[in-house]
Coordinates of C-alpha atoms in Angstrom, one line a residue:
X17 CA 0.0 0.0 0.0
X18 CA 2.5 2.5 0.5
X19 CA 4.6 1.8 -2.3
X20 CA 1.9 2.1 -4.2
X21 CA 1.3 6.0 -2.9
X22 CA 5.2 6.5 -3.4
X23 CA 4.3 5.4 -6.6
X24 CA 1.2 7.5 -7.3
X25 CA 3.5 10.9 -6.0
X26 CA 6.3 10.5 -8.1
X27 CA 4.0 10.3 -11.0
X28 CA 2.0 13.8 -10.0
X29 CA 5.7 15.0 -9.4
X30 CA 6.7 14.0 -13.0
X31 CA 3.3 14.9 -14.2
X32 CA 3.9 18.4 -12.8
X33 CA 7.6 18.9 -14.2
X34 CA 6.5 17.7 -17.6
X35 CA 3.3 20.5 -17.6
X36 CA 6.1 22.8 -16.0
X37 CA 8.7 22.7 -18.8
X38 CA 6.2 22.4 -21.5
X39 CA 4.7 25.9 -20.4
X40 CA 8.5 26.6 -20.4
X41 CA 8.9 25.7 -23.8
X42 CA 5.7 27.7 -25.3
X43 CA 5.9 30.8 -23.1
X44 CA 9.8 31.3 -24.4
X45 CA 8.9 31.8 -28.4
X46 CA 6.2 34.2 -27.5
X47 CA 8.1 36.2 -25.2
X48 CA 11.3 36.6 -28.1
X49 CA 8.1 37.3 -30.9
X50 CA 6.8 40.5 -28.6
X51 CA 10.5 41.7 -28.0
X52 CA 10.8 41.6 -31.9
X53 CA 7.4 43.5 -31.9
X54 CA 8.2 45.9 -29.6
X55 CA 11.5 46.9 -31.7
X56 CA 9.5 47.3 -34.9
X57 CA 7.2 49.7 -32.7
X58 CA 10.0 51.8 -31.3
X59 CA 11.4 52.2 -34.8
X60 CA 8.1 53.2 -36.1
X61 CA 7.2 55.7 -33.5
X62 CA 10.6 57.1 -34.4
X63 CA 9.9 57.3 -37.7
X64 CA 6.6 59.1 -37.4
X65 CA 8.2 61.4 -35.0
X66 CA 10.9 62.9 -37.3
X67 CA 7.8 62.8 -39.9
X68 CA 5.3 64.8 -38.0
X69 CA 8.8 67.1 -37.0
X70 CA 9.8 67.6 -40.3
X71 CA 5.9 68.3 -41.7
X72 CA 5.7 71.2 -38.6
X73 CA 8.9 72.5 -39.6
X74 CA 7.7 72.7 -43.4
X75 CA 4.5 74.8 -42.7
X76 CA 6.0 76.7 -39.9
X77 CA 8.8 77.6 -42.3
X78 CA 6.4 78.6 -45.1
X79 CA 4.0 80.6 -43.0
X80 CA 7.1 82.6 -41.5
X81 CA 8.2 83.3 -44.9
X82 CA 5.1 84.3 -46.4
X83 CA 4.5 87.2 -43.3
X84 CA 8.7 87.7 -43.5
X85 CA 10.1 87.2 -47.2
X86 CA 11.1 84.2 -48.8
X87 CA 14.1 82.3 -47.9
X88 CA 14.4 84.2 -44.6
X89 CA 13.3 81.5 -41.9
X90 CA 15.1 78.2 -40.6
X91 CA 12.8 76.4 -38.6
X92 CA 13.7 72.9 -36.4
X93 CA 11.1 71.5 -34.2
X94 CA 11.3 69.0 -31.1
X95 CA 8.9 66.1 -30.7
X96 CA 8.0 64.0 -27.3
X97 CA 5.8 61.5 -26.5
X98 CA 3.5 62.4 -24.0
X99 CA 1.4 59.7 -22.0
X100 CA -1.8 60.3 -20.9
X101 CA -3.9 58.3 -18.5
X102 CA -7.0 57.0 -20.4
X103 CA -8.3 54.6 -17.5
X104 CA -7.0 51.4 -18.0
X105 CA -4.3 51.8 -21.2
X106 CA -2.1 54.5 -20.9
X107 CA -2.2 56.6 -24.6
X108 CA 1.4 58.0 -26.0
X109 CA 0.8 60.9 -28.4
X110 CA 3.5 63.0 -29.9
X111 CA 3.3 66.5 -29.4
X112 CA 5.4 69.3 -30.1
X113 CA 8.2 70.6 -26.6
X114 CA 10.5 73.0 -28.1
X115 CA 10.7 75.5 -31.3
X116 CA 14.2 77.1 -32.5
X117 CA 13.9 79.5 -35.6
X118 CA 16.7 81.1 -36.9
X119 CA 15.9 84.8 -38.6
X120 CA 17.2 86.0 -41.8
X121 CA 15.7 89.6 -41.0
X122 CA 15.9 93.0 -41.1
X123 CA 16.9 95.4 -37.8
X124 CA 13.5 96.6 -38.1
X125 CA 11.6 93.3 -37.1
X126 CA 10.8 92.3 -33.9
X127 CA 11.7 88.6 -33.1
X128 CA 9.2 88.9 -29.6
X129 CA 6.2 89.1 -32.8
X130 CA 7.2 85.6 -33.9
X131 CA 8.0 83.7 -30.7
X132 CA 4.7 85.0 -29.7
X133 CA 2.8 83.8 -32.7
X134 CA 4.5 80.5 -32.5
X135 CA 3.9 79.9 -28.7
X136 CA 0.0 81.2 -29.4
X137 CA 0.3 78.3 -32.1
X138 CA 1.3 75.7 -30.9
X139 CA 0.4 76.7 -27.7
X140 CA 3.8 76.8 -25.7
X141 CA 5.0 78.2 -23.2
X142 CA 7.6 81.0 -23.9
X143 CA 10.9 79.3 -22.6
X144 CA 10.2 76.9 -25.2
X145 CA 10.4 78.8 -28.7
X146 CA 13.7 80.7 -29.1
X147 CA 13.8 83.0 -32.4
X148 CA 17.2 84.1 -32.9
X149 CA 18.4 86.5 -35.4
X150 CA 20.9 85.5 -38.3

């Protein structure tokens, strides 16, 4: 009688290593296939940063110049991701932290009128848009 409960643990040990290493063996392929995922989706979001950067910069830079004269603005524009709590999921967005323009104008023009309109834009707050003067 006891050697036949000896015999009836070691089988629900064995039992319970073999379930054990076969969750082992499917849990390990689908942790490397979300790691991959998760790289693809970095370099994407990096991507559609410096393309939502370089579109700001473009209409920035063309609005400037149409008020200013052509060819006189150089505009570079920093992205973040911001995370906002929507309950559950937390949501990443890009938005825009910083504004530099460099100012290809004349002594008459008043770079305060342009970091204004550009923080009233893109609604920043002042110590984030420089306009310097070339």
């Amino acid at each position: 009688m006891e050697h036949k409960n000896n015999k009836e643990k070691l089988n629900k040990i064995i039992t319970v290593i073999l379930v054990g290493l076969l969750l082992l063996i499917i849990v390990v392929p689908i942790g490397e296939q979300n790691k991959k995922e998760g790289s693809i989706s970095f370099q994407e979001e990096s991507a559609q940063m410096v393309t939502d950067a370089a579109y700001y910069e473009e209409r920035l830079r063309s609005i400037l110049e149409k008020t200013y004269g052509e060819g006189t603005m150089e505009v570079m524009v920093h992205m973040k991701k911001d995370s906002k709590d929507a309950g559950m999921y937390e949501d990443e967005e890009l938005i825009v932290d910083g504004i530099l323009i460099v100012a290809d104008v004349d002594g008459d023009t008043d770079v305060g009128d342009i970091s204004f309109a550009v923080c009233a834009l893109f609604d920043l707050p002042a110590h984030k848009v420089a306009v310097i003067k070339k």
